[in-house]
Amino acid sequence: MSAPLVPLPALAEAALARVRSLETLEAAYAAWLELRLAHGAQRLRWREEAQRLEEQGAFLVGAVRAAAPAPGAQAEALTRLDTFAREAEAKLQQARARLMGEQQAAEEVHRAADAELRAALLARAERYLAQAPPRLHLMPRRVGGGRSVLHLARVTDDAAVLLLRLFTGALPTRYGFLHDEATEQAGLEPAPLYAEEGVGEEETRPDAAALEARLRRGAPFLPVRGFLPLFVSRVDGSEALFRFRQRGPVLEAEVADDGAFRAVLTREEAERCTGRLLRLQLEGRLALEVEVG
């Protein structure tokens, strides 16, 4: 017999209580992640329980068929077998109905709690941005031939959340996303997307074009990992996708180019990327220090 299902409503209320009592981004993200993990575990248990009931139903059908009296058996035996089958089926139907009712009620609780947590994160990030713009230290490096690489000094997890909001208008789905180096297979770099918010397991490693298309959807939460995206205007008015990717102690700028990303930038690309950051500073939304010399 399976263990009792996880009480999702109680977990949802506990997560909301934590967010209401603690004002940090980290606490809010921890509560949201806990709720999502509990919801995923609960859904798995529901599927297991539904499968168990289906297997019981199939077993009873087979048992009744095997117990069927031989032709010419007394009517009383047939009646008893029919009564047993109907009672067993009624119990299974009741169990299925209870499971469905529990699932529907818990899903409603989860949807409400998830919406409140998302709203709290968005409001909290906006307050943080208004109170203290994130600080960046930009380090241009010449590599010859009129080309450059751009590095940003490592930022905190709080700053990473706020920078993603500033650069894209969205929030990450995970606190600590920028410094997450976990990978599903040794030898592979971490996937740039988490398998959540509509991203399937097979979609976590898109090429540059597919990644740009997803970033442009305008979703309020982005399942990005290991980088900060930034759209930068070109001379012709179109936009190029840059990303600042975690590289040890620095974030290295890369530009989307023919389905991939490259870190060695032309002079114009480096200037325009730097100019985009400077514009945010002039607007009072970013505190930028550019290393010179």
XYZ file of C-alpha atoms in Angstrom:
293
model
C 0.000 0.000 0.000
C 1.368 3.442 -0.924
C 2.326 6.013 1.702
C -0.026 8.949 2.381
C 0.056 11.689 -0.217
C 1.978 14.875 0.572
C -0.366 17.539 2.051
C 0.240 20.190 -0.597
C -2.163 22.786 0.905
C -0.197 22.783 4.173
C 3.099 23.143 2.299
C 1.671 25.999 0.233
C 0.556 27.867 3.336
C 3.961 27.354 4.957
C 5.715 28.710 1.854
C 3.488 31.787 1.794
C 4.055 32.388 5.498
C 7.825 32.362 4.968
C 7.614 34.883 2.139
C 5.344 37.187 4.130
C 7.674 37.142 7.132
C 11.042 37.470 5.321
C 11.818 40.271 2.874
C 14.854 38.810 1.116
C 14.909 37.578 -2.465
C 16.667 34.406 -1.387
C 13.922 33.503 1.094
C 11.199 34.121 -1.474
C 12.952 31.983 -4.076
C 13.583 29.212 -1.545
C 9.885 29.125 -0.643
C 8.866 29.101 -4.303
C 11.285 26.278 -5.155
C 10.061 24.261 -2.176
C 6.479 24.656 -3.364
C 7.337 23.648 -6.934
C 9.250 20.575 -5.788
C 6.384 19.560 -3.506
C 3.918 20.066 -6.343
C 6.000 17.897 -8.653
C 6.252 15.167 -6.018
C 2.510 15.363 -5.380
C 1.704 14.997 -9.064
C 3.935 11.943 -9.244
C 2.114 10.384 -6.300
C -1.248 11.119 -7.892
C -0.144 9.343 -11.056
C 1.101 6.402 -9.016
C -2.156 6.205 -7.075
C -4.242 6.420 -10.255
C -2.129 3.663 -11.801
C -2.574 1.523 -8.693
C -6.353 1.878 -8.889
C -6.329 0.994 -12.578
C -4.256 -2.101 -11.857
C -6.648 -3.116 -9.087
C -9.565 -2.715 -11.463
C -7.884 -4.851 -14.115
C -7.021 -7.473 -11.498
C -10.620 -7.692 -10.274
C -11.944 -8.016 -13.818
C -9.548 -10.881 -14.400
C -10.416 -12.498 -11.077
C -14.154 -12.308 -11.768
C -13.629 -13.778 -15.222
C -11.579 -16.621 -13.740
C -14.222 -17.273 -11.067
C -17.105 -17.444 -13.520
C -19.123 -20.626 -12.856
C -19.255 -23.294 -15.491
C -22.208 -23.290 -17.879
C -25.315 -24.549 -16.164
C -24.257 -23.347 -12.704
C -26.924 -22.358 -10.246
C -28.347 -18.855 -10.526
C -27.410 -18.169 -6.897
C -23.691 -18.536 -7.669
C -23.979 -16.198 -10.628
C -25.815 -13.651 -8.496
C -23.183 -13.728 -5.743
C -20.388 -13.242 -8.281
C -22.249 -10.370 -9.932
C -22.822 -8.719 -6.551
C -19.140 -9.051 -5.672
C -18.099 -7.511 -9.005
C -20.509 -4.577 -8.680
C -19.482 -3.823 -5.092
C -15.789 -3.957 -5.961
C -16.293 -1.649 -8.940
C -18.285 0.783 -6.783
C -15.444 0.936 -4.248
C -12.933 1.592 -7.015
C -15.112 4.349 -8.460
C -15.350 5.966 -5.028
C -11.564 5.798 -4.623
C -11.053 7.356 -8.069
C -13.530 10.124 -7.259
C -11.798 10.863 -3.940
C -8.425 11.014 -5.675
C -9.736 13.325 -8.391
C -11.416 15.588 -5.843
C -8.258 15.790 -3.757
C -6.196 16.538 -6.850
C -8.507 19.301 -8.061
C -8.624 20.961 -4.637
C -4.856 20.791 -4.185
C -4.226 22.137 -7.701
C -6.414 25.153 -6.925
C -4.417 25.806 -3.758
C -1.154 25.446 -5.659
C -2.213 27.802 -8.455
C -3.196 30.490 -5.959
C -0.004 30.092 -3.913
C 2.186 30.014 -7.020
C 0.573 33.211 -8.328
C 1.085 34.962 -4.983
C 4.731 33.900 -4.794
C 5.426 35.078 -8.345
C 3.767 38.415 -7.635
C 5.772 38.784 -4.420
C 9.025 38.111 -6.274
C 8.240 40.655 -8.983
C 7.249 43.319 -6.451
C 10.289 42.612 -4.290
C 12.677 42.851 -7.239
C 11.182 46.188 -8.276
C 11.623 47.549 -4.743
C 15.242 46.428 -4.670
C 15.941 48.016 -8.056
C 14.359 51.294 -6.975
C 16.251 51.394 -3.684
C 19.718 50.461 -4.920
C 20.588 49.900 -8.605
C 22.922 46.920 -9.104
C 26.625 47.682 -9.467
C 28.789 46.394 -12.313
C 32.514 46.574 -12.952
C 33.250 46.284 -16.689
C 36.724 45.270 -17.856
C 37.365 45.660 -21.612
C 40.323 43.645 -22.896
C 41.976 44.191 -26.296
C 43.008 41.014 -28.103
C 44.484 42.511 -31.285
C 43.194 43.175 -34.748
C 40.730 45.744 -33.451
C 38.910 43.075 -31.468
C 38.059 42.851 -27.790
C 36.611 40.732 -25.039
C 34.393 42.227 -22.362
C 34.431 40.957 -18.800
C 32.232 41.847 -15.859
C 33.388 41.239 -12.316
C 31.488 38.444 -10.579
C 28.184 39.572 -9.066
C 26.151 38.299 -6.126
C 23.077 36.122 -6.516
C 20.831 39.037 -5.540
C 22.486 41.251 -8.148
C 22.094 38.548 -10.798
C 18.342 38.392 -10.185
C 18.044 42.173 -10.441
C 20.250 42.398 -13.526
C 18.128 39.863 -15.366
C 15.068 41.933 -14.501
C 16.830 45.082 -15.680
C 18.141 43.553 -18.910
C 15.048 41.590 -19.981
C 12.090 42.679 -17.867
C 11.858 39.121 -16.516
C 12.982 37.315 -13.389
C 14.854 34.005 -13.268
C 13.050 30.900 -12.104
C 15.928 30.032 -9.765
C 17.902 31.999 -7.215
C 21.587 31.333 -7.831
C 20.929 30.615 -11.511
C 23.987 32.542 -12.673
C 26.441 30.461 -10.651
C 24.735 27.090 -11.126
C 27.328 24.770 -12.672
C 25.391 21.515 -12.285
C 25.268 19.332 -15.382
C 23.403 16.156 -16.198
C 26.457 14.503 -17.766
C 30.167 14.673 -17.000
C 32.091 16.528 -19.670
C 29.151 18.694 -20.699
C 28.830 22.337 -19.794
C 25.696 23.226 -17.823
C 22.610 23.548 -20.010
C 21.636 27.215 -20.519
C 17.982 26.502 -19.702
C 16.207 24.641 -16.921
C 13.490 22.172 -17.879
C 10.643 24.297 -16.518
C 8.293 27.099 -17.556
C 7.386 25.164 -20.685
C 10.938 24.047 -21.543
C 11.128 20.296 -22.146
C 14.061 18.120 -21.138
C 15.101 17.948 -24.799
C 14.978 21.754 -25.164
C 17.462 22.792 -22.477
C 20.373 23.147 -24.931
C 19.063 25.345 -27.764
C 21.265 26.990 -30.351
C 21.621 30.763 -30.311
C 18.647 31.359 -32.620
C 16.281 29.159 -30.598
C 17.504 30.694 -27.350
C 16.901 34.194 -28.689
C 13.400 33.238 -29.822
C 12.546 31.985 -26.340
C 13.979 35.069 -24.655
C 11.872 37.297 -26.908
C 8.580 35.702 -25.893
C 8.131 38.240 -23.124
C 7.540 35.719 -20.338
C 7.713 37.236 -16.824
C 9.975 34.385 -15.651
C 12.875 32.900 -17.608
C 14.409 29.479 -16.840
C 17.936 30.632 -17.734
C 21.106 29.243 -16.173
C 24.701 30.428 -16.168
C 24.287 33.658 -18.126
C 22.668 37.090 -18.323
C 21.108 37.976 -21.701
C 21.249 41.507 -23.064
C 19.762 42.819 -26.309
C 21.890 45.517 -27.940
C 20.887 47.758 -30.841
C 22.813 47.540 -34.101
C 23.462 50.413 -36.504
C 20.560 49.298 -38.713
C 18.108 49.410 -35.791
C 17.848 45.654 -35.280
C 19.001 44.023 -32.063
C 21.822 41.586 -31.387
C 21.664 39.095 -28.545
C 24.593 39.270 -26.157
C 24.999 37.130 -23.093
C 27.303 37.560 -20.129
C 28.307 34.013 -19.327
C 29.761 32.843 -16.045
C 33.461 32.094 -16.557
C 35.111 31.486 -13.198
C 35.727 34.844 -11.488
C 34.232 36.897 -14.346
C 31.257 37.136 -16.663
C 32.348 37.094 -20.291
C 30.333 38.792 -23.021
C 29.390 36.690 -26.038
C 27.382 37.690 -29.087
C 25.020 35.463 -31.058
C 26.484 34.808 -34.483
C 25.191 32.324 -37.056
C 23.504 29.983 -34.578
C 26.300 30.036 -31.996
C 27.981 32.472 -29.610
C 31.469 33.977 -29.813
C 33.386 35.870 -27.171
C 35.821 37.804 -29.378
C 33.933 40.955 -30.348
C 34.478 43.446 -33.105
C 35.179 46.996 -32.048
C 31.640 48.038 -32.933
C 30.088 45.138 -31.004
C 32.160 45.908 -27.910
C 31.346 49.614 -28.103
C 27.630 49.056 -28.560
C 27.434 46.529 -25.726
C 29.293 48.926 -23.435
C 27.078 51.762 -24.634
C 23.968 49.797 -23.703
C 25.243 49.465 -20.144
C 26.234 53.132 -20.024
C 22.733 54.123 -21.108
C 21.270 52.186 -18.195
C 23.641 54.059 -15.897
C 22.591 57.429 -17.332
C 18.977 56.443 -16.675
C 19.874 55.824 -13.034
C 19.073 52.127 -13.253
C 22.625 50.785 -13.031
C 25.858 51.765 -11.276
C 28.564 51.029 -13.845
C 32.311 51.344 -13.430
C 34.389 50.900 -16.590
C 38.000 49.914 -16.067
C 40.361 52.115 -18.068
C 44.049 51.508 -18.746
